Structure formats: C-alpha cells, structure tokens
Amino acid sequence: MELIDYSSSVWSISPALLAIVLAIATRRVLVSLSTGILVGALMLNNASILPTFIYLKDNIVSLVYSDGSINSNMNIVLFLILLGVLTALLTVSGSNRAFVEWAQKRIKDRRGAKLLAASLVFVTFIDDYFHSLAVGAIARPVTDRFQVSRPKLAYILDSTAAPMCVMMPVSSWGAYIITLVAGLLTTYSITEYTPMGAFVVMSAMNYYAIFALLMVFFVAYFSFDIGSMARHEKEVMARENQEAEDESGVKGHVRNLVFPILVLIVATISIMMYTGGQALAKAGSSFSVLGAFENTNVGISLVVGGVSAVVISTVLIILDGQVNFAEYVRAWKLGIKSMSGAIAILFFAWTINKIVGDMQTGKYLSSFLVSGNIPVQLLPVILFILGAAMAFSTGTSWGTFGIMLPIAASMATNAAPELMLPCLSAVMAGAVCGDHCSPVSDTTILSSTGAKCNHMDHVTTQLPYALTVATASCLGYITVGFTESGVAGFIVTALSLLMLVFIVKKR
C-alpha cells in the first residue's frame, strides 16, 4: 500500500498532537486516540475511504498477529490479565487486608506508606512494566488505608519506573541502551570508553532521571503537592476511607501475598536470564548477566512470572480452604474485567504509535534539528528538548533512543567530540521526560493501571512535577555545554530545582 510521505512536512506531527491535545482538553482518552488514529489514517491514504479502512484493518490485525505468529504485544496483554487476576485473588483470600494490618504495625502514617511505594523500585527495577504493575498491586492496599490518593500513587509508580530502569545496566532498558551505545562507539572509532563505561558516565549525567527519582522521595516525605495533585490529596483526606477493595470477610495471611509476589519476581528474572542465555547460545556467545538482559524476551518472562504467581496464589487458597469455588471463579472474572480499560487504551495507543511511525514524525523532528545552524554549546539542551518532544508525540522512549542517539552521536562527532557523552545522555533524559508527560505512553498507561487511577488524572497531576524537573535539567545541560563538566551541570540542576521548588511552594 502506497502511503503519502510526510517526512519533510510539519503535518507529520498533527495526528499525535491532535490526540494529545484532545486527551488533555476532553479527558476522554479513547475518543481522543481514535480521532488521532482516524485523521492520521486518512492523511496517509489521501482521504480515500477504502484504502483507509484496509490500512486500519491491517494495522489492528498486526497488533495481534504478524509475520506468521502471535505478536509480542499479546504477551503484555496477557501479563496485564494475569496481574489483574492475581490482585483479585489476593483480595478474595484476605491477604491484602492481612498485609495492610501487618503494615499498620510498622508503617504509622501516610509518609511511611508513600515511602514504601517509592522504595520498592530498588527491588523491581528490572523492567518498567513489571515495576508499575507489581508495585501497584503490593502498595495500593497500604496507600489506600493511609488515605494516599490514587494519582499520588500513580505518580510514584511512573516517576520511579523509567528513571530507575534507564540508569540501571542490569535492566531491560539498560541492556538496550548499552547495545545502541556499543554500536555508536564502534561506528565512530571511540576507544577511550567501553560500552559499559560510557553507559555509567551517561547515567551520571542523566539529570532528568536522577532528579525525577529524588523528587519522588521529596514529595513522599514532605507531601509537596502542587497543581491538581493538591486537590486530589485534599479530597481523599476529607473522606474517612478510600473505597475499600477488600470486600471479603476472610481472615487472610500475609504469606499469601508475600509468596506469590516473590514467585512473580524470581520467576520473571529467572526466565529473563534463561531466554537471554538461550539467545546468546544460539549466537555462539558465552553467557553473561548483561548479555542475557540484552537478548532476553521480556514479554514471555512476564507471562511465565504471572502464571507462576497465579498458580502459587491458587495453591495457597486451596490449602487455606476459606474460599469456595464460586468465589474463586468470581475473582477471576473481576480480575480480568479490572484490566479491560487499560487493555483498550493500550491497543489504541499502539495503533496511533504505528500511525505516527508511518507519518515519519520522528524523521521530521530529527531532520528539523540537523538542518539548523546550532551553536555547539547548546547541543545538549537542544537534544534534551527534542528528545522530550519526540517521546511526547510518539509515546515511546525506546523509539526515541533508536532515532535520536545516532543523530546525537553524529552531530557531536562532527561539531564537538568532547560533548559526545553529554549529548547522548541528554537524549536519554529527554526521552524519559517526554515519555512521562505523554498520555499515549505505555509506561504512563500502565502506571495509572497499577494504581487503579483515572488515566488523565495521572497525566495532569504528574505534569507539573515532570516540567519542574525538566526545567532544572535544561539549565544543567546548558551548563554542561559551556563548561564541559558533568559535575557542574549536576550542581546547577540541583540548585535550580531547589529554587523552583521553593518558588512553587511559596506560591
């Protein structure tokens, strides 16, 4: 099918921009995404009805079945369903309530509940999807009991997921970025850094990720509520209790929550190591942890982990003998139903991301940057802003990495070789920032799902925090460009963020 080429036209950004603006203005995500999808499909097919219909049909089918096999997207959908079922089983068995009662003896207030949710990232940093959904299932009953709003929990999940994953070499994100960086170092004959060494230096200059993570703990500890987050927090504290998820009269056991979650984590990591090791063996390479993460199949690993956790939860329910078969089946139905909204949004987001790819939005934005006459000192901050714009409009950090890192490396090599790593780091930071702000991002969707929060409530409450950290990061990257010092950039970012927090708090 011959599609119209928008790679050199500003119109390439219109479907994504339309969907995002409508989502923020109307708060109706599915309607907004479907509008962007329809407009983009019509533009690509010259407003011809039949070709547009065929194009949309092919795109939708490819989300489920492509290249003669089931699409890997279905692994994420299946994991969502399994996690919904696991959450329902934990509720019907009374283990959620038992965990809350156990936590109340050790966690005395709202601050402790928020810090618990934020600190779990140090256990679940292997993948952002896994973190947002697993930590949501663990922490939500506790934050509900201590009257922490769902948007606050969603913000904690989202702003600890990608920022931690992008800086950890032993994660799905880290392995992917190290692979890209290794190729760039080879292409430009850079020998003073190994791929791992370059990644560590880049992570130290990833100001947005570092300070977004620190901001979460600051917000959790000091209850720094700005924008619409303050309204949601006041509303939930005005009520005596959050709506209780646990309607069961069963007296559960904490072990019935701890064992399935431990199995979920251990099984997922083990299968990630196994599938990565198998891929290395096929390629004739020796096994290494980093190599396994680089070549692993995240989707299959999540599904195996989810199945294992559901099986263990079922066995524990049977052994306790307090839940009858009818209640068990009802829990499955409720668990699957609870994920239906998130799955629908994901399908629409994946569809518009495919259309954004065909509109060549990324190519247009990158060519717009390359064509300009840019002072070399401003390269890092401009790459940060463009990376954020690209991730915001496309809804994908990984896609932005794939497009922007080679461009940043090429520009730095030709204009300012001493700024190579700061430029690459700025792209990483900008991609995470744009991903945080975008309502069509997978991570944003799954964070609101993990917290069981209205999706647009999460988007609008997180935005002020993301933009505050992004503003400080911009000043940091300007400093790096002029001083060539990552430490100076870090200090300026920290001082700028403290000043912005003080100004916002006073207002």
mmCIF file with all atom_site columns, C-alpha atoms in Angstrom, residues 311-467:
data_model
loop_
_atom_site.group_PDB
_atom_site.id
_atom_site.type_symbol
_atom_site.label_atom_id
_atom_site.label_alt_id
_atom_site.label_comp_id
_atom_site.label_asym_id
_atom_site.label_entity_id
_atom_site.label_seq_id
_atom_site.pdbx_PDB_ins_code
_atom_site.Cartn_x
_atom_site.Cartn_y
_atom_site.Cartn_z
_atom_site.occupancy
_atom_site.B_iso_or_equiv
_atom_site.pdbx_formal_charge
_atom_site.auth_seq_id
_atom_site.auth_comp_id
_atom_site.auth_asym_id
_atom_site.auth_atom_id
_atom_site.pdbx_PDB_model_num
ATOM 1   C CA . VAL A 1 311 ? -0.632  -20.792 40.421 1.00 0.00 ? 311 VAL A CA 1
ATOM 2   C CA . ILE A 1 312 ? 1.057   -20.249 43.802 1.00 0.00 ? 312 ILE A CA 1
ATOM 3   C CA . SER A 1 313 ? -1.775  -17.973 44.944 1.00 0.00 ? 313 SER A CA 1
ATOM 4   C CA . THR A 1 314 ? -4.312  -20.632 43.908 1.00 0.00 ? 314 THR A CA 1
ATOM 5   C CA . VAL A 1 315 ? -2.444  -23.367 45.781 1.00 0.00 ? 315 VAL A CA 1
ATOM 6   C CA . LEU A 1 316 ? -2.323  -21.245 48.948 1.00 0.00 ? 316 LEU A CA 1
ATOM 7   C CA . ILE A 1 317 ? -6.070  -20.512 48.662 1.00 0.00 ? 317 ILE A CA 1
ATOM 8   C CA . ILE A 1 318 ? -6.807  -24.235 48.331 1.00 0.00 ? 318 ILE A CA 1
ATOM 9   C CA . LEU A 1 319 ? -4.606  -25.065 51.325 1.00 0.00 ? 319 LEU A CA 1
ATOM 10  C CA . ASP A 1 320 ? -6.350  -22.450 53.475 1.00 0.00 ? 320 ASP A CA 1
ATOM 11  C CA . GLY A 1 321 ? -9.772  -23.741 52.398 1.00 0.00 ? 321 GLY A CA 1
ATOM 12  C CA . GLN A 1 322 ? -11.537 -20.453 53.195 1.00 0.00 ? 322 GLN A CA 1
ATOM 13  C CA . VAL A 1 323 ? -12.568 -19.520 49.634 1.00 0.00 ? 323 VAL A CA 1
ATOM 14  C CA . ASN A 1 324 ? -15.139 -21.628 47.801 1.00 0.00 ? 324 ASN A CA 1
ATOM 15  C CA . PHE A 1 325 ? -15.064 -22.375 44.079 1.00 0.00 ? 325 PHE A CA 1
ATOM 16  C CA . ALA A 1 326 ? -17.758 -19.819 43.202 1.00 0.00 ? 326 ALA A CA 1
ATOM 17  C CA . GLU A 1 327 ? -15.803 -17.006 44.908 1.00 0.00 ? 327 GLU A CA 1
ATOM 18  C CA . TYR A 1 328 ? -12.606 -18.149 43.192 1.00 0.00 ? 328 TYR A CA 1
ATOM 19  C CA . VAL A 1 329 ? -14.251 -18.005 39.735 1.00 0.00 ? 329 VAL A CA 1
ATOM 20  C CA . ARG A 1 330 ? -15.770 -14.616 40.573 1.00 0.00 ? 330 ARG A CA 1
ATOM 21  C CA . ALA A 1 331 ? -12.290 -13.321 41.469 1.00 0.00 ? 331 ALA A CA 1
ATOM 22  C CA . TRP A 1 332 ? -11.024 -14.376 38.035 1.00 0.00 ? 332 TRP A CA 1
ATOM 23  C CA . LYS A 1 333 ? -13.892 -12.539 36.334 1.00 0.00 ? 333 LYS A CA 1
ATOM 24  C CA . LEU A 1 334 ? -13.339 -9.396  38.410 1.00 0.00 ? 334 LEU A CA 1
ATOM 25  C CA . GLY A 1 335 ? -9.579  -9.510  37.785 1.00 0.00 ? 335 GLY A CA 1
ATOM 26  C CA . ILE A 1 336 ? -9.981  -9.764  34.015 1.00 0.00 ? 336 ILE A CA 1
ATOM 27  C CA . LYS A 1 337 ? -12.652 -7.059  33.992 1.00 0.00 ? 337 LYS A CA 1
ATOM 28  C CA . SER A 1 338 ? -10.467 -4.705  36.045 1.00 0.00 ? 338 SER A CA 1
ATOM 29  C CA . MET A 1 339 ? -7.857  -4.680  33.262 1.00 0.00 ? 339 MET A CA 1
ATOM 30  C CA . SER A 1 340 ? -10.243 -4.213  30.320 1.00 0.00 ? 340 SER A CA 1
ATOM 31  C CA . GLY A 1 341 ? -9.959  -0.403  30.330 1.00 0.00 ? 341 GLY A CA 1
ATOM 32  C CA . ALA A 1 342 ? -6.156  -0.443  30.402 1.00 0.00 ? 342 ALA A CA 1
ATOM 33  C CA . ILE A 1 343 ? -6.006  -3.021  27.607 1.00 0.00 ? 343 ILE A CA 1
ATOM 34  C CA . ALA A 1 344 ? -8.324  -0.915  25.437 1.00 0.00 ? 344 ALA A CA 1
ATOM 35  C CA . ILE A 1 345 ? -6.177  2.194   25.954 1.00 0.00 ? 345 ILE A CA 1
ATOM 36  C CA . LEU A 1 346 ? -3.024  0.197   25.166 1.00 0.00 ? 346 LEU A CA 1
ATOM 37  C CA . PHE A 1 347 ? -4.468  -1.086  21.880 1.00 0.00 ? 347 PHE A CA 1
ATOM 38  C CA . PHE A 1 348 ? -5.428  2.440   20.843 1.00 0.00 ? 348 PHE A CA 1
ATOM 39  C CA . ALA A 1 349 ? -2.006  3.769   21.908 1.00 0.00 ? 349 ALA A CA 1
ATOM 40  C CA . TRP A 1 350 ? -0.191  1.051   19.937 1.00 0.00 ? 350 TRP A CA 1
ATOM 41  C CA . THR A 1 351 ? -2.327  1.839   16.884 1.00 0.00 ? 351 THR A CA 1
ATOM 42  C CA . ILE A 1 352 ? -1.610  5.565   16.950 1.00 0.00 ? 352 ILE A CA 1
ATOM 43  C CA . ASN A 1 353 ? 2.094   4.849   17.556 1.00 0.00 ? 353 ASN A CA 1
ATOM 44  C CA . LYS A 1 354 ? 2.107   2.796   14.347 1.00 0.00 ? 354 LYS A CA 1
ATOM 45  C CA . ILE A 1 355 ? 0.453   5.689   12.505 1.00 0.00 ? 355 ILE A CA 1
ATOM 46  C CA . VAL A 1 356 ? 2.966   8.146   13.974 1.00 0.00 ? 356 VAL A CA 1
ATOM 47  C CA . GLY A 1 357 ? 5.709   5.862   12.638 1.00 0.00 ? 357 GLY A CA 1
ATOM 48  C CA . ASP A 1 358 ? 4.163   5.837   9.158  1.00 0.00 ? 358 ASP A CA 1
ATOM 49  C CA . MET A 1 359 ? 3.749   9.636   9.298  1.00 0.00 ? 359 MET A CA 1
ATOM 50  C CA . GLN A 1 360 ? 7.547   9.667   9.974  1.00 0.00 ? 360 GLN A CA 1
ATOM 51  C CA . THR A 1 361 ? 7.126   12.153  12.807 1.00 0.00 ? 361 THR A CA 1
ATOM 52  C CA . GLY A 1 362 ? 10.486  11.165  14.284 1.00 0.00 ? 362 GLY A CA 1
ATOM 53  C CA . LYS A 1 363 ? 12.282  11.639  10.963 1.00 0.00 ? 363 LYS A CA 1
ATOM 54  C CA . TYR A 1 364 ? 10.750  15.098  10.516 1.00 0.00 ? 364 TYR A CA 1
ATOM 55  C CA . LEU A 1 365 ? 11.700  16.230  14.030 1.00 0.00 ? 365 LEU A CA 1
ATOM 56  C CA . SER A 1 366 ? 15.254  14.890  13.700 1.00 0.00 ? 366 SER A CA 1
ATOM 57  C CA . SER A 1 367 ? 15.787  16.463  10.271 1.00 0.00 ? 367 SER A CA 1
ATOM 58  C CA . PHE A 1 368 ? 14.457  19.745  11.651 1.00 0.00 ? 368 PHE A CA 1
ATOM 59  C CA . LEU A 1 369 ? 17.239  19.624  14.254 1.00 0.00 ? 369 LEU A CA 1
ATOM 60  C CA . VAL A 1 370 ? 20.025  18.594  11.888 1.00 0.00 ? 370 VAL A CA 1
ATOM 61  C CA . SER A 1 371 ? 19.139  21.261  9.330  1.00 0.00 ? 371 SER A CA 1
ATOM 62  C CA . GLY A 1 372 ? 19.572  24.082  11.835 1.00 0.00 ? 372 GLY A CA 1
ATOM 63  C CA . ASN A 1 373 ? 22.768  26.060  12.467 1.00 0.00 ? 373 ASN A CA 1
ATOM 64  C CA . ILE A 1 374 ? 23.146  25.345  16.175 1.00 0.00 ? 374 ILE A CA 1
ATOM 65  C CA . PRO A 1 375 ? 25.883  26.682  18.496 1.00 0.00 ? 375 PRO A CA 1
ATOM 66  C CA . VAL A 1 376 ? 27.770  23.644  19.769 1.00 0.00 ? 376 VAL A CA 1
ATOM 67  C CA . GLN A 1 377 ? 27.395  24.726  23.412 1.00 0.00 ? 377 GLN A CA 1
ATOM 68  C CA . LEU A 1 378 ? 23.630  24.422  23.099 1.00 0.00 ? 378 LEU A CA 1
ATOM 69  C CA . LEU A 1 379 ? 23.696  20.923  21.587 1.00 0.00 ? 379 LEU A CA 1
ATOM 70  C CA . PRO A 1 380 ? 22.980  19.059  24.860 1.00 0.00 ? 380 PRO A CA 1
ATOM 71  C CA . VAL A 1 381 ? 19.984  21.179  25.868 1.00 0.00 ? 381 VAL A CA 1
ATOM 72  C CA . ILE A 1 382 ? 18.526  21.178  22.345 1.00 0.00 ? 382 ILE A CA 1
ATOM 73  C CA . LEU A 1 383 ? 18.888  17.405  22.122 1.00 0.00 ? 383 LEU A CA 1
ATOM 74  C CA . PHE A 1 384 ? 17.184  17.105  25.515 1.00 0.00 ? 384 PHE A CA 1
ATOM 75  C CA . ILE A 1 385 ? 14.238  19.239  24.368 1.00 0.00 ? 385 ILE A CA 1
ATOM 76  C CA . LEU A 1 386 ? 13.927  17.485  21.013 1.00 0.00 ? 386 LEU A CA 1
ATOM 77  C CA . GLY A 1 387 ? 14.160  14.053  22.650 1.00 0.00 ? 387 GLY A CA 1
ATOM 78  C CA . ALA A 1 388 ? 11.371  15.080  25.026 1.00 0.00 ? 388 ALA A CA 1
ATOM 79  C CA . ALA A 1 389 ? 9.237   16.397  22.145 1.00 0.00 ? 389 ALA A CA 1
ATOM 80  C CA . MET A 1 390 ? 9.739   13.215  20.146 1.00 0.00 ? 390 MET A CA 1
ATOM 81  C CA . ALA A 1 391 ? 8.923   10.893  23.073 1.00 0.00 ? 391 ALA A CA 1
ATOM 82  C CA . PHE A 1 392 ? 5.919   13.058  23.980 1.00 0.00 ? 392 PHE A CA 1
ATOM 83  C CA . SER A 1 393 ? 4.459   12.879  20.481 1.00 0.00 ? 393 SER A CA 1
ATOM 84  C CA . THR A 1 394 ? 5.312   9.232   19.772 1.00 0.00 ? 394 THR A CA 1
ATOM 85  C CA . GLY A 1 395 ? 4.722   7.860   23.295 1.00 0.00 ? 395 GLY A CA 1
ATOM 86  C CA . THR A 1 396 ? 7.884   5.758   23.246 1.00 0.00 ? 396 THR A CA 1
ATOM 87  C CA . SER A 1 397 ? 11.251  6.261   24.941 1.00 0.00 ? 397 SER A CA 1
ATOM 88  C CA . TRP A 1 398 ? 12.820  3.288   23.176 1.00 0.00 ? 398 TRP A CA 1
ATOM 89  C CA . GLY A 1 399 ? 11.818  4.546   19.740 1.00 0.00 ? 399 GLY A CA 1
ATOM 90  C CA . THR A 1 400 ? 13.302  7.936   20.620 1.00 0.00 ? 400 THR A CA 1
ATOM 91  C CA . PHE A 1 401 ? 16.550  6.274   21.729 1.00 0.00 ? 401 PHE A CA 1
ATOM 92  C CA . GLY A 1 402 ? 16.722  4.393   18.427 1.00 0.00 ? 402 GLY A CA 1
ATOM 93  C CA . ILE A 1 403 ? 16.213  7.535   16.320 1.00 0.00 ? 403 ILE A CA 1
ATOM 94  C CA . MET A 1 404 ? 17.948  10.218  18.365 1.00 0.00 ? 404 MET A CA 1
ATOM 95  C CA . LEU A 1 405 ? 21.065  8.534   19.782 1.00 0.00 ? 405 LEU A CA 1
ATOM 96  C CA . PRO A 1 406 ? 22.666  8.006   16.320 1.00 0.00 ? 406 PRO A CA 1
ATOM 97  C CA . ILE A 1 407 ? 21.774  11.593  15.352 1.00 0.00 ? 407 ILE A CA 1
ATOM 98  C CA . ALA A 1 408 ? 23.254  12.961  18.584 1.00 0.00 ? 408 ALA A CA 1
ATOM 99  C CA . ALA A 1 409 ? 26.437  10.913  18.096 1.00 0.00 ? 409 ALA A CA 1
ATOM 100 C CA . SER A 1 410 ? 26.819  12.122  14.505 1.00 0.00 ? 410 SER A CA 1
ATOM 101 C CA . MET A 1 411 ? 26.317  15.779  15.443 1.00 0.00 ? 411 MET A CA 1
ATOM 102 C CA . ALA A 1 412 ? 28.700  15.592  18.404 1.00 0.00 ? 412 ALA A CA 1
ATOM 103 C CA . THR A 1 413 ? 31.390  13.826  16.375 1.00 0.00 ? 413 THR A CA 1
ATOM 104 C CA . ASN A 1 414 ? 31.326  16.487  13.676 1.00 0.00 ? 414 ASN A CA 1
ATOM 105 C CA . ALA A 1 415 ? 30.768  19.567  15.835 1.00 0.00 ? 415 ALA A CA 1
ATOM 106 C CA . ALA A 1 416 ? 32.031  18.909  19.377 1.00 0.00 ? 416 ALA A CA 1
ATOM 107 C CA . PRO A 1 417 ? 33.578  15.460  20.091 1.00 0.00 ? 417 PRO A CA 1
ATOM 108 C CA . GLU A 1 418 ? 34.166  16.471  23.719 1.00 0.00 ? 418 GLU A CA 1
ATOM 109 C CA . LEU A 1 419 ? 30.376  16.672  24.153 1.00 0.00 ? 419 LEU A CA 1
ATOM 110 C CA . MET A 1 420 ? 29.653  13.183  22.803 1.00 0.00 ? 420 MET A CA 1
ATOM 111 C CA . LEU A 1 421 ? 28.576  11.595  26.100 1.00 0.00 ? 421 LEU A CA 1
ATOM 112 C CA . PRO A 1 422 ? 26.698  14.683  27.387 1.00 0.00 ? 422 PRO A CA 1
ATOM 113 C CA . CYS A 1 423 ? 24.744  14.739  24.112 1.00 0.00 ? 423 CYS A CA 1
ATOM 114 C CA . LEU A 1 424 ? 23.883  11.041  24.327 1.00 0.00 ? 424 LEU A CA 1
ATOM 115 C CA . SER A 1 425 ? 22.900  11.484  27.974 1.00 0.00 ? 425 SER A CA 1
ATOM 116 C CA . ALA A 1 426 ? 20.685  14.456  27.094 1.00 0.00 ? 426 ALA A CA 1
ATOM 117 C CA . VAL A 1 427 ? 18.813  12.278  24.590 1.00 0.00 ? 427 VAL A CA 1
ATOM 118 C CA . MET A 1 428 ? 18.282  9.593   27.244 1.00 0.00 ? 428 MET A CA 1
ATOM 119 C CA . ALA A 1 429 ? 16.987  12.191  29.710 1.00 0.00 ? 429 ALA A CA 1
ATOM 120 C CA . GLY A 1 430 ? 14.724  13.878  27.164 1.00 0.00 ? 430 GLY A CA 1
ATOM 121 C CA . ALA A 1 431 ? 13.212  10.561  26.080 1.00 0.00 ? 431 ALA A CA 1
ATOM 122 C CA . VAL A 1 432 ? 12.257  9.694   29.664 1.00 0.00 ? 432 VAL A CA 1
ATOM 123 C CA . CYS A 1 433 ? 10.884  13.204  30.248 1.00 0.00 ? 433 CYS A CA 1
ATOM 124 C CA . GLY A 1 434 ? 8.681   13.146  27.136 1.00 0.00 ? 434 GLY A CA 1
ATOM 125 C CA . ASP A 1 435 ? 7.531   9.628   27.979 1.00 0.00 ? 435 ASP A CA 1
ATOM 126 C CA . HIS A 1 436 ? 6.471   10.837  31.452 1.00 0.00 ? 436 HIS A CA 1
ATOM 127 C CA . CYS A 1 437 ? 4.451   13.718  30.072 1.00 0.00 ? 437 CYS A CA 1
ATOM 128 C CA . SER A 1 438 ? 2.739   11.829  27.233 1.00 0.00 ? 438 SER A CA 1
ATOM 129 C CA . PRO A 1 439 ? -0.787  10.448  27.701 1.00 0.00 ? 439 PRO A CA 1
ATOM 130 C CA . VAL A 1 440 ? -0.148  7.907   24.905 1.00 0.00 ? 440 VAL A CA 1
ATOM 131 C CA . SER A 1 441 ? 2.950   6.397   26.542 1.00 0.00 ? 441 SER A CA 1
ATOM 132 C CA . ASP A 1 442 ? 2.818   2.717   27.547 1.00 0.00 ? 442 ASP A CA 1
ATOM 133 C CA . THR A 1 443 ? 4.517   3.476   30.859 1.00 0.00 ? 443 THR A CA 1
ATOM 134 C CA . THR A 1 444 ? 2.072   6.263   31.678 1.00 0.00 ? 444 THR A CA 1
ATOM 135 C CA . ILE A 1 445 ? -0.876  3.991   30.894 1.00 0.00 ? 445 ILE A CA 1
ATOM 136 C CA . LEU A 1 446 ? 0.470   1.090   32.952 1.00 0.00 ? 446 LEU A CA 1
ATOM 137 C CA . SER A 1 447 ? 1.291   3.326   35.920 1.00 0.00 ? 447 SER A CA 1
ATOM 138 C CA . SER A 1 448 ? -2.285  4.579   36.067 1.00 0.00 ? 448 SER A CA 1
ATOM 139 C CA . THR A 1 449 ? -3.376  0.942   35.692 1.00 0.00 ? 449 THR A CA 1
ATOM 140 C CA . GLY A 1 450 ? -1.126  -0.218  38.540 1.00 0.00 ? 450 GLY A CA 1
ATOM 141 C CA . ALA A 1 451 ? -2.547  2.483   40.807 1.00 0.00 ? 451 ALA A CA 1
ATOM 142 C CA . LYS A 1 452 ? -6.124  1.923   39.526 1.00 0.00 ? 452 LYS A CA 1
ATOM 143 C CA . CYS A 1 453 ? -6.237  5.645   38.866 1.00 0.00 ? 453 CYS A CA 1
ATOM 144 C CA . ASN A 1 454 ? -8.114  7.547   36.157 1.00 0.00 ? 454 ASN A CA 1
ATOM 145 C CA . HIS A 1 455 ? -5.613  7.835   33.324 1.00 0.00 ? 455 HIS A CA 1
ATOM 146 C CA . MET A 1 456 ? -5.999  11.563  32.659 1.00 0.00 ? 456 MET A CA 1
ATOM 147 C CA . ASP A 1 457 ? -5.927  12.316  36.391 1.00 0.00 ? 457 ASP A CA 1
ATOM 148 C CA . HIS A 1 458 ? -2.486  10.703  36.411 1.00 0.00 ? 458 HIS A CA 1
ATOM 149 C CA . VAL A 1 459 ? -1.307  12.625  33.333 1.00 0.00 ? 459 VAL A CA 1
ATOM 150 C CA . THR A 1 460 ? -2.424  16.038  34.628 1.00 0.00 ? 460 THR A CA 1
ATOM 151 C CA . THR A 1 461 ? -1.153  15.529  38.184 1.00 0.00 ? 461 THR A CA 1
ATOM 152 C CA . GLN A 1 462 ? 2.278   14.271  37.116 1.00 0.00 ? 462 GLN A CA 1
ATOM 153 C CA . LEU A 1 463 ? 2.857   17.007  34.523 1.00 0.00 ? 463 LEU A CA 1
ATOM 154 C CA . PRO A 1 464 ? 3.799   19.847  36.951 1.00 0.00 ? 464 PRO A CA 1
ATOM 155 C CA . TYR A 1 465 ? 6.424   17.660  38.639 1.00 0.00 ? 465 TYR A CA 1
ATOM 156 C CA . ALA A 1 466 ? 7.846   16.476  35.317 1.00 0.00 ? 466 ALA A CA 1
ATOM 157 C CA . LEU A 1 467 ? 8.039   20.009  33.922 1.00 0.00 ? 467 LEU A CA 1
#
